[in-house]
PDB file of C-alpha atoms in Angstrom:
ATOM      1  CA  MET A   1     249.115  45.846  75.762  1.00 51.00           C
ATOM      2  CA  LEU A   2     246.445  48.479  77.083  1.00 59.00           C
ATOM      3  CA  LYS A   3     246.222  46.270  80.021  1.00 62.00           C
ATOM      4  CA  THR A   4     250.177  46.392  80.284  1.00 61.00           C
ATOM      5  CA  GLU A   5     250.528  50.675  79.942  1.00 62.00           C
ATOM      6  CA  LYS A   6     248.011  50.824  82.512  1.00 60.00           C
ATOM      7  CA  ILE A   7     249.961  49.169  85.178  1.00 61.00           C
ATOM      8  CA  LYS A   8     252.873  50.882  84.079  1.00 61.00           C
ATOM      9  CA  ASN A   9     252.006  54.169  84.573  1.00 60.00           C
ATOM     10  CA  LYS A  10     250.015  54.232  87.409  1.00 63.00           C
ATOM     11  CA  GLN A  11     251.491  55.773  90.226  1.00 66.00           C
ATOM     12  CA  ARG A  12     252.597  53.451  92.559  1.00 67.00           C
ATOM     13  CA  PRO A  13     254.801  54.014  95.832  1.00 67.00           C
ATOM     14  CA  LEU A  14     258.622  54.300  94.946  1.00 68.00           C
ATOM     15  CA  SER A  15     261.560  52.826  96.662  1.00 65.00           C
ATOM     16  CA  PRO A  16     263.331  53.420  99.376  1.00 64.00           C
ATOM     17  CA  HIS A  17     259.945  53.549 101.702  1.00 69.00           C
ATOM     18  CA  LEU A  18     262.075  54.952 104.701  1.00 69.00           C
ATOM     19  CA  THR A  19     259.363  57.552 106.091  1.00 70.00           C
ATOM     20  CA  ILE A  20     256.440  55.030 106.143  1.00 73.00           C
ATOM     21  CA  TYR A  21     257.779  51.936 108.369  1.00 74.00           C
ATOM     22  CA  LYS A  22     258.529  52.316 112.086  1.00 78.00           C
ATOM     23  CA  PRO A  23     262.415  51.474 112.441  1.00 78.00           C
ATOM     24  CA  GLN A  24     262.506  48.106 113.645  1.00 81.00           C
ATOM     25  CA  ILE A  25     266.368  45.807 114.225  1.00 82.00           C
ATOM     26  CA  THR A  26     266.388  43.877 111.130  1.00 81.00           C
ATOM     27  CA  SER A  27     265.061  47.290 109.185  1.00 83.00           C
ATOM     28  CA  VAL A  28     267.835  49.475 110.641  1.00 86.00           C
ATOM     29  CA  LEU A  29     270.376  46.833 110.178  1.00 87.00           C
ATOM     30  CA  SER A  30     269.794  46.489 106.685  1.00 86.00           C
ATOM     31  CA  ILE A  31     269.684  50.312 105.944  1.00 87.00           C
ATOM     32  CA  GLY A  32     272.872  50.339 107.652  1.00 90.00           C
ATOM     33  CA  GLY A  33     274.140  47.680 105.389  1.00 91.00           C
ATOM     34  CA  ARG A  34     274.008  50.188 102.541  1.00 92.00           C
ATOM     35  CA  PHE A  35     275.947  53.160 104.546  1.00 94.00           C
ATOM     36  CA  CYS A  36     278.391  50.793 105.279  1.00 96.00           C
ATOM     37  CA  GLY A  37     278.626  49.163 101.885  1.00 95.00           C
ATOM     38  CA  ALA A  38     279.856  53.167 101.302  1.00 96.00           C
ATOM     39  CA  ALA A  39     281.846  53.532 103.824  1.00 96.00           C
ATOM     40  CA  ALA A  40     283.443  50.699 102.512  1.00 96.00           C
ATOM     41  CA  ILE A  41     284.231  52.248  99.210  1.00 97.00           C
ATOM     42  CA  ALA A  42     285.421  55.556 100.475  1.00 97.00           C
ATOM     43  CA  GLY A  43     287.360  53.450 102.722  1.00 96.00           C
ATOM     44  CA  VAL A  44     289.411  51.580  99.552  1.00 97.00           C
ATOM     45  CA  MET A  45     289.058  54.806  97.319  1.00 98.00           C
ATOM     46  CA  PHE A  46     291.012  56.674  99.800  1.00 97.00           C
ATOM     47  CA  PHE A  47     293.376  53.209 100.573  1.00 97.00           C
ATOM     48  CA  VAL A  48     294.113  53.361  96.748  1.00 98.00           C
ATOM     49  CA  PHE A  49     294.774  57.448  96.728  1.00 97.00           C
ATOM     50  CA  TRP A  50     296.933  56.624  99.587  1.00 97.00           C
ATOM     51  CA  LEU A  51     298.912  53.630  97.585  1.00 96.00           C
ATOM     52  CA  CYS A  52     298.579  56.044  94.574  1.00 97.00           C
ATOM     53  CA  SER A  53     300.608  58.604  97.102  1.00 97.00           C
ATOM     54  CA  PHE A  54     303.048  56.256  98.252  1.00 95.00           C
ATOM     55  CA  ALA A  55     303.927  54.577  94.780  1.00 95.00           C
ATOM     56  CA  PHE A  56     304.080  57.979  92.377  1.00 95.00           C
ATOM     57  CA  TYR A  57     303.960  61.258  94.754  1.00 94.00           C
ATOM     58  CA  PRO A  58     306.461  61.256  97.280  1.00 93.00           C
ATOM     59  CA  LYS A  59     305.964  65.010  98.159  1.00 95.00           C
ATOM     60  CA  LEU A  60     302.040  64.054  98.905  1.00 95.00           C
ATOM     61  CA  TYR A  61     302.716  60.821 100.624  1.00 95.00           C
ATOM     62  CA  GLY A  62     305.184  63.038 102.858  1.00 94.00           C
ATOM     63  CA  ILE A  63     302.210  64.887 103.683  1.00 95.00           C
ATOM     64  CA  LEU A  64     299.782  62.277 104.277  1.00 94.00           C
ATOM     65  CA  GLU A  65     302.435  60.741 106.462  1.00 91.00           C
ATOM     66  CA  PHE A  66     302.682  64.000 108.799  1.00 92.00           C
ATOM     67  CA  LEU A  67     298.583  63.806 108.850  1.00 93.00           C
ATOM     68  CA  LEU A  68     298.508  60.357 109.153  1.00 91.00           C
ATOM     69  CA  GLY A  69     301.216  59.034 110.827  1.00 87.00           C
ATOM     70  CA  ASN A  70     300.055  59.246 114.596  1.00 89.00           C
ATOM     71  CA  VAL A  71     296.973  58.097 116.354  1.00 92.00           C
ATOM     72  CA  PHE A  72     295.023  59.478 114.016  1.00 93.00           C
ATOM     73  CA  GLY A  73     296.066  57.209 111.122  1.00 93.00           C
ATOM     74  CA  LYS A  74     295.333  54.422 113.441  1.00 93.00           C
ATOM     75  CA  LEU A  75     291.659  55.388 114.138  1.00 94.00           C
ATOM     76  CA  LEU A  76     290.726  56.245 110.799  1.00 94.00           C
ATOM     77  CA  ILE A  77     291.967  51.834 109.763  1.00 94.00           C
ATOM     78  CA  VAL A  78     289.682  51.555 112.059  1.00 95.00           C
ATOM     79  CA  GLY A  79     286.674  53.355 111.406  1.00 94.00           C
ATOM     80  CA  TRP A  80     287.158  52.053 108.138  1.00 93.00           C
ATOM     81  CA  THR A  81     287.359  48.245 108.904  1.00 94.00           C
ATOM     82  CA  ALA A  82     284.314  48.676 111.451  1.00 95.00           C
ATOM     83  CA  PRO A  83     281.545  49.228 108.479  1.00 96.00           C
ATOM     84  CA  MET A  84     283.900  47.150 106.615  1.00 97.00           C
ATOM     85  CA  PHE A  85     283.163  44.018 108.914  1.00 97.00           C
ATOM     86  CA  TYR A  86     279.488  45.103 109.701  1.00 96.00           C
ATOM     87  CA  PHE A  87     278.898  45.174 105.406  1.00 97.00           C
ATOM     88  CA  ILE A  88     280.910  41.515 105.356  1.00 97.00           C
ATOM     89  CA  GLY A  89     279.030  40.018 107.847  1.00 96.00           C
ATOM     90  CA  ASN A  90     275.838  41.784 106.511  1.00 95.00           C
ATOM     91  CA  GLY A  91     276.766  40.601 102.845  1.00 95.00           C
ATOM     92  CA  ILE A  92     277.654  36.924 105.065  1.00 95.00           C
ATOM     93  CA  ARG A  93     273.737  36.631 106.140  1.00 94.00           C
ATOM     94  CA  HIS A  94     272.775  37.809 102.526  1.00 93.00           C
ATOM     95  CA  TYR A  95     274.050  34.351 101.485  1.00 95.00           C
ATOM     96  CA  PHE A  96     272.335  32.418 104.085  1.00 94.00           C
ATOM     97  CA  TRP A  97     268.614  34.383 102.728  1.00 92.00           C
ATOM     98  CA  ASP A  98     269.998  33.702  99.222  1.00 91.00           C
ATOM     99  CA  LEU A  99     269.797  29.676 100.356  1.00 93.00           C
ATOM    100  CA  GLY A 100     266.590  30.350 101.653  1.00 92.00           C
ATOM    101  CA  LEU A 101     267.459  29.952 105.457  1.00 92.00           C
ATOM    102  CA  LEU A 102     267.256  32.054 108.138  1.00 89.00           C
ATOM    103  CA  LEU A 103     264.092  33.860 106.946  1.00 88.00           C
ATOM    104  CA  GLU A 104     261.860  33.431 109.772  1.00 90.00           C
ATOM    105  CA  LEU A 105     261.067  36.744 112.078  1.00 88.00           C
ATOM    106  CA  LEU A 106     263.036  35.299 115.211  1.00 91.00           C
ATOM    107  CA  PRO A 107     266.007  33.685 113.305  1.00 91.00           C
ATOM    108  CA  ALA A 108     266.334  36.821 110.785  1.00 89.00           C
ATOM    109  CA  LYS A 109     266.226  39.211 114.224  1.00 90.00           C
ATOM    110  CA  ILE A 110     269.001  36.726 116.195  1.00 92.00           C
ATOM    111  CA  ALA A 111     271.077  36.580 112.461  1.00 92.00           C
ATOM    112  CA  GLY A 112     270.864  40.401 112.665  1.00 92.00           C
ATOM    113  CA  VAL A 113     272.263  40.645 116.162  1.00 93.00           C
ATOM    114  CA  LEU A 114     275.311  37.980 115.106  1.00 95.00           C
ATOM    115  CA  VAL A 115     276.275  40.637 112.604  1.00 95.00           C
ATOM    116  CA  VAL A 116     276.630  43.250 114.707  1.00 95.00           C
ATOM    117  CA  MET A 117     278.788  40.724 117.097  1.00 96.00           C
ATOM    118  CA  PHE A 118     281.037  39.490 113.907  1.00 97.00           C
ATOM    119  CA  ALA A 119     281.354  43.429 113.211  1.00 96.00           C
ATOM    120  CA  GLY A 120     282.143  44.090 116.777  1.00 97.00           C
ATOM    121  CA  PHE A 121     284.611  41.250 117.311  1.00 97.00           C
ATOM    122  CA  TRP A 122     286.562  41.948 114.216  1.00 97.00           C
ATOM    123  CA  THR A 123     286.642  45.778 115.294  1.00 97.00           C
ATOM    124  CA  PHE A 124     288.339  44.490 118.190  1.00 97.00           C
ATOM    125  CA  VAL A 125     290.708  43.045 117.355  1.00 97.00           C
ATOM    126  CA  VAL A 126     291.781  45.223 114.576  1.00 97.00           C
ATOM    127  CA  PHE A 127     291.773  48.106 117.076  1.00 96.00           C
ATOM    128  CA  ILE A 128     294.156  45.306 119.200  1.00 96.00           C
ATOM    129  CA  THR A 129     296.729  44.903 116.396  1.00 95.00           C
ATOM    130  CA  VAL A 130     296.527  48.532 115.732  1.00 95.00           C
ATOM    131  CA  PHE A 131     297.224  49.991 119.431  1.00 95.00           C
ATOM    132  CA  PHE A 132     299.014  47.448 120.571  1.00 94.00           C
ATOM    133  CA  MET A 133     300.242  44.473 118.828  1.00 93.00           C
ATOM    134  CA  LYS A 134     303.846  46.147 118.889  1.00 91.00           C
ATOM    135  CA  ASP A 135     303.037  45.422 122.819  1.00 91.00           C
ATOM    136  CA  ILE A 136     302.223  42.264 122.719  1.00 92.00           C
ATOM    137  CA  LEU A 137     305.273  41.397 120.663  1.00 92.00           C
ATOM    138  CA  GLU A 138     307.299  42.960 123.285  1.00 91.00           C
ATOM    139  CA  TYR A 139     305.611  41.191 126.097  1.00 91.00           C
ATOM    140  CA  ALA A 140     305.499  37.758 124.124  1.00 90.00           C
ATOM    141  CA  GLY A 141     309.931  38.248 123.084  1.00 85.00           C
ATOM    142  CA  TRP A 142     309.043  37.953 119.511  1.00 80.00           C
ATOM    143  CA  LEU A 143     310.360  41.503 118.378  1.00 68.00           C
TER     144      LEU A 143
ATOM    145  CA  MET B   1     245.793  35.409  81.883  1.00 58.00           C
ATOM    146  CA  ALA B   2     247.789  36.550  85.318  1.00 65.00           C
ATOM    147  CA  LEU B   3     250.661  34.492  83.734  1.00 68.00           C
ATOM    148  CA  LYS B   4     250.392  36.649  80.709  1.00 67.00           C
ATOM    149  CA  LEU B   5     250.620  39.944  82.166  1.00 62.00           C
ATOM    150  CA  VAL B   6     253.440  39.068  84.366  1.00 61.00           C
ATOM    151  CA  ARG B   7     255.680  38.140  81.134  1.00 63.00           C
ATOM    152  CA  GLU B   8     254.024  41.822  79.367  1.00 59.00           C
ATOM    153  CA  ILE B   9     255.595  43.560  82.308  1.00 58.00           C
ATOM    154  CA  LYS B  10     258.824  41.342  83.826  1.00 59.00           C
ATOM    155  CA  THR B  11     261.866  43.246  84.221  1.00 57.00           C
ATOM    156  CA  GLN B  12     263.319  45.076  81.379  1.00 55.00           C
ATOM    157  CA  ASN B  13     267.088  44.839  82.610  1.00 57.00           C
ATOM    158  CA  GLU B  14     269.308  41.884  83.205  1.00 59.00           C
ATOM    159  CA  GLY B  15     268.743  41.706  86.957  1.00 62.00           C
ATOM    160  CA  PHE B  16     269.113  38.182  87.037  1.00 67.00           C
ATOM    161  CA  SER B  17     272.942  38.078  85.432  1.00 83.00           C
ATOM    162  CA  ASP B  18     273.868  41.361  88.036  1.00 83.00           C
ATOM    163  CA  TRP B  19     272.699  39.611  90.793  1.00 86.00           C
ATOM    164  CA  TRP B  20     274.916  36.573  90.011  1.00 90.00           C
ATOM    165  CA  LYS B  21     277.970  39.127  89.602  1.00 90.00           C
ATOM    166  CA  GLN B  22     277.539  40.506  92.796  1.00 92.00           C
ATOM    167  CA  ARG B  23     277.426  36.950  94.854  1.00 93.00           C
ATOM    168  CA  ILE B  24     280.235  35.641  93.324  1.00 94.00           C
ATOM    169  CA  THR B  25     282.854  38.638  93.467  1.00 95.00           C
ATOM    170  CA  GLY B  26     281.458  39.141  97.202  1.00 95.00           C
ATOM    171  CA  LEU B  27     282.204  35.528  97.788  1.00 96.00           C
ATOM    172  CA  PHE B  28     286.234  36.114  96.609  1.00 96.00           C
ATOM    173  CA  LEU B  29     286.187  39.360  98.489  1.00 97.00           C
ATOM    174  CA  ILE B  30     285.255  38.061 101.911  1.00 97.00           C
ATOM    175  CA  PRO B  31     288.796  35.783 102.490  1.00 97.00           C
ATOM    176  CA  MET B  32     290.703  38.798 100.472  1.00 97.00           C
ATOM    177  CA  ILE B  33     289.516  41.537 102.925  1.00 97.00           C
ATOM    178  CA  PHE B  34     290.230  39.756 105.483  1.00 97.00           C
ATOM    179  CA  TRP B  35     294.409  39.054 104.623  1.00 97.00           C
ATOM    180  CA  ILE B  36     294.858  42.622 103.354  1.00 96.00           C
ATOM    181  CA  ILE B  37     293.201  44.444 106.581  1.00 96.00           C
ATOM    182  CA  GLY B  38     295.175  42.125 108.737  1.00 96.00           C
ATOM    183  CA  ASN B  39     297.777  42.778 107.343  1.00 96.00           C
ATOM    184  CA  LEU B  40     297.663  46.583 107.394  1.00 92.00           C
ATOM    185  CA  ALA B  41     296.718  46.478 110.671  1.00 94.00           C
ATOM    186  CA  PHE B  42     300.029  44.393 111.763  1.00 95.00           C
ATOM    187  CA  ILE B  43     301.920  46.621 109.561  1.00 94.00           C
ATOM    188  CA  ALA B  44     300.627  49.932 110.917  1.00 93.00           C
ATOM    189  CA  GLY B  45     300.464  48.665 114.680  1.00 92.00           C
ATOM    190  CA  THR B  46     303.944  47.259 114.666  1.00 92.00           C
ATOM    191  CA  THR B  47     306.087  49.743 112.553  1.00 90.00           C
ATOM    192  CA  TYR B  48     304.833  52.961 114.078  1.00 87.00           C
ATOM    193  CA  ASP B  49     307.999  53.947 115.987  1.00 87.00           C
ATOM    194  CA  TRP B  50     310.483  52.820 113.278  1.00 90.00           C
ATOM    195  CA  THR B  51     312.448  55.130 110.836  1.00 92.00           C
ATOM    196  CA  ARG B  52     311.318  56.406 107.576  1.00 91.00           C
ATOM    197  CA  GLU B  53     313.460  54.339 105.577  1.00 92.00           C
ATOM    198  CA  LYS B  54     312.714  51.379 107.563  1.00 94.00           C
ATOM    199  CA  GLN B  55     308.704  51.826 107.306  1.00 92.00           C
ATOM    200  CA  ILE B  56     308.990  52.491 103.696  1.00 93.00           C
ATOM    201  CA  ASP B  57     311.038  49.357 103.285  1.00 93.00           C
ATOM    202  CA  VAL B  58     307.929  47.042 104.950  1.00 94.00           C
ATOM    203  CA  ILE B  59     305.573  48.392 102.976  1.00 94.00           C
ATOM    204  CA  VAL B  60     307.269  47.876  99.268  1.00 95.00           C
ATOM    205  CA  ASN B  61     308.071  44.576 100.693  1.00 94.00           C
ATOM    206  CA  TRP B  62     304.466  43.697 101.308  1.00 96.00           C
ATOM    207  CA  PHE B  63     303.791  44.590  97.916  1.00 96.00           C
ATOM    208  CA  ALA B  64     306.649  43.597  96.583  1.00 95.00           C
ATOM    209  CA  THR B  65     306.070  39.555  97.900  1.00 95.00           C
ATOM    210  CA  PRO B  66     304.107  37.681  95.069  1.00 95.00           C
ATOM    211  CA  TYR B  67     301.616  36.496  96.681  1.00 96.00           C
ATOM    212  CA  ASN B  68     300.324  39.956  97.962  1.00 97.00           C
ATOM    213  CA  THR B  69     301.032  41.332  94.592  1.00 96.00           C
ATOM    214  CA  ILE B  70     298.965  39.099  92.724  1.00 97.00           C
ATOM    215  CA  ILE B  71     296.209  39.582  95.704  1.00 97.00           C
ATOM    216  CA  MET B  72     296.266  43.255  95.388  1.00 97.00           C
ATOM    217  CA  VAL B  73     296.158  43.051  91.704  1.00 97.00           C
ATOM    218  CA  PHE B  74     292.884  41.019  91.448  1.00 96.00           C
ATOM    219  CA  PHE B  75     291.290  42.383  94.638  1.00 97.00           C
ATOM    220  CA  PHE B  76     291.126  46.414  93.155  1.00 98.00           C
ATOM    221  CA  PRO B  77     289.019  44.981  89.736  1.00 97.00           C
ATOM    222  CA  LEU B  78     286.765  42.872  91.584  1.00 97.00           C
ATOM    223  CA  PHE B  79     286.306  45.072  94.821  1.00 98.00           C
ATOM    224  CA  PHE B  80     285.066  47.873  92.166  1.00 97.00           C
ATOM    225  CA  TYR B  81     283.603  45.341  90.337  1.00 96.00           C
ATOM    226  CA  HIS B  82     281.344  44.645  93.036  1.00 97.00           C
ATOM    227  CA  ALA B  83     280.802  47.902  93.934  1.00 97.00           C
ATOM    228  CA  TYR B  84     279.517  49.109  90.938  1.00 96.00           C
ATOM    229  CA  TYR B  85     276.794  46.744  90.663  1.00 94.00           C
ATOM    230  CA  GLY B  86     276.041  47.752  94.746  1.00 94.00           C
ATOM    231  CA  SER B  87     275.649  50.695  93.597  1.00 95.00           C
ATOM    232  CA  LYS B  88     274.258  50.390  91.200  1.00 93.00           C
ATOM    233  CA  VAL B  89     270.836  48.678  92.921  1.00 90.00           C
ATOM    234  CA  VAL B  90     271.106  51.655  95.048  1.00 91.00           C
ATOM    235  CA  VAL B  91     271.225  54.194  92.199  1.00 93.00           C
ATOM    236  CA  GLU B  92     268.138  52.510  90.880  1.00 88.00           C
ATOM    237  CA  ASP B  93     265.983  52.932  93.900  1.00 86.00           C
ATOM    238  CA  TYR B  94     266.811  56.543  94.690  1.00 87.00           C
ATOM    239  CA  VAL B  95     266.872  58.297  90.862  1.00 88.00           C
ATOM    240  CA  HIS B  96     263.888  57.753  88.715  1.00 85.00           C
ATOM    241  CA  ASN B  97     264.409  59.400  86.021  1.00 89.00           C
ATOM    242  CA  ASP B  98     265.814  57.376  83.222  1.00 90.00           C
ATOM    243  CA  LEU B  99     268.557  59.908  81.338  1.00 95.00           C
ATOM    244  CA  PHE B 100     270.152  61.290  84.869  1.00 95.00           C
ATOM    245  CA  LYS B 101     270.068  57.509  85.846  1.00 95.00           C
ATOM    246  CA  THR B 102     272.202  56.487  82.560  1.00 95.00           C
ATOM    247  CA  PHE B 103     274.448  59.821  83.244  1.00 96.00           C
ATOM    248  CA  VAL B 104     275.094  58.540  87.389  1.00 96.00           C
ATOM    249  CA  LEU B 105     275.730  54.787  86.164  1.00 96.00           C
ATOM    250  CA  ALA B 106     278.638  56.107  83.625  1.00 97.00           C
ATOM    251  CA  GLY B 107     279.829  58.742  86.059  1.00 97.00           C
ATOM    252  CA  LEU B 108     280.532  55.668  88.331  1.00 97.00           C
ATOM    253  CA  VAL B 109     281.971  53.043  85.666  1.00 97.00           C
ATOM    254  CA  PHE B 110     284.441  55.807  84.851  1.00 98.00           C
ATOM    255  CA  THR B 111     285.471  56.422  88.419  1.00 98.00           C
ATOM    256  CA  TYR B 112     285.552  53.112  89.712  1.00 98.00           C
ATOM    257  CA  SER B 113     287.452  51.605  86.985  1.00 98.00           C
ATOM    258  CA  LEU B 114     289.934  54.797  87.222  1.00 98.00           C
ATOM    259  CA  PHE B 115     290.516  53.519  90.848  1.00 98.00           C
ATOM    260  CA  ALA B 116     290.541  50.178  90.195  1.00 98.00           C
ATOM    261  CA  VAL B 117     293.566  51.181  86.908  1.00 98.00           C
ATOM    262  CA  SER B 118     295.412  53.456  89.310  1.00 98.00           C
ATOM    263  CA  GLY B 119     295.780  50.804  92.259  1.00 98.00           C
ATOM    264  CA  ILE B 120     296.620  48.507  90.057  1.00 98.00           C
ATOM    265  CA  THR B 121     299.148  50.396  88.718  1.00 97.00           C
ATOM    266  CA  ALA B 122     300.227  51.684  91.889  1.00 97.00           C
ATOM    267  CA  VAL B 123     301.155  48.049  93.271  1.00 97.00           C
ATOM    268  CA  LEU B 124     303.152  46.784  90.119  1.00 96.00           C
ATOM    269  CA  LYS B 125     304.994  49.556  90.020  1.00 96.00           C
ATOM    270  CA  LEU B 126     306.263  49.275  93.849  1.00 95.00           C
ATOM    271  CA  ALA B 127     305.838  45.067  92.711  1.00 94.00           C
ATOM    272  CA  LEU B 128     308.278  45.344  89.463  1.00 93.00           C
ATOM    273  CA  SER B 129     310.533  48.613  90.450  1.00 86.00           C
ATOM    274  CA  GLY B 130     312.675  46.826  93.333  1.00 62.00           C
ATOM    275  CA  MET B 131     313.776  44.299  90.862  1.00 52.00           C
TER     276      MET B 131
END
């Protein structure tokens, strides 16, 4: 017991160790995952706020419509989905890590680049959908 | 000797079950997010120059479609449940005072529950009031 107490009370370094290490692609992407998680939560919270105003407060929805019923609203959708997709890609990478895969240095770096590409690709798809889907459908004759 | 020491100082929290909850909710959330973002982006990208009544009609109809209603009612609690366990890890990393940590986590439980329940209520209103 005494030994345990000694270990518990010893001044041990506490996470986060952001200031100690030199930034590397792996660490930067890991920190980015946290920020993107926070951004994704904020985005869904705003979505709930928008939905409640739509369902319960027509006056508030009118204001939101005035503020977001333009390019700014579309940019907000893209700006919310970008961190969301990065976070999902990072999460998928975590599932591989949990299975004991991609843990060596080179596969970890390659997987990190793939996650960024995953997020970039889906964000691009959303960007095209939000800004040009109408034109695309009109061009194809479906609208 | 070493094993005995490890057993004595082993984690006091339910880290393992938290870990499982995060993985399982995350797995369900991936297809849901793709579905929701895809539909949201499609509606935003095709209806922006319609009249207000038509736009509102499209949104209400989307939430009132049975599978969309079910997905959204599942999505909000699942998402904020996942968000809570993610935030908990972050709070445990950055907040080292036990009492303050408890307050922060309690605040997160309250906030996230409020948002999840509000989301469900709004979806159900849109889905059921049209009948």
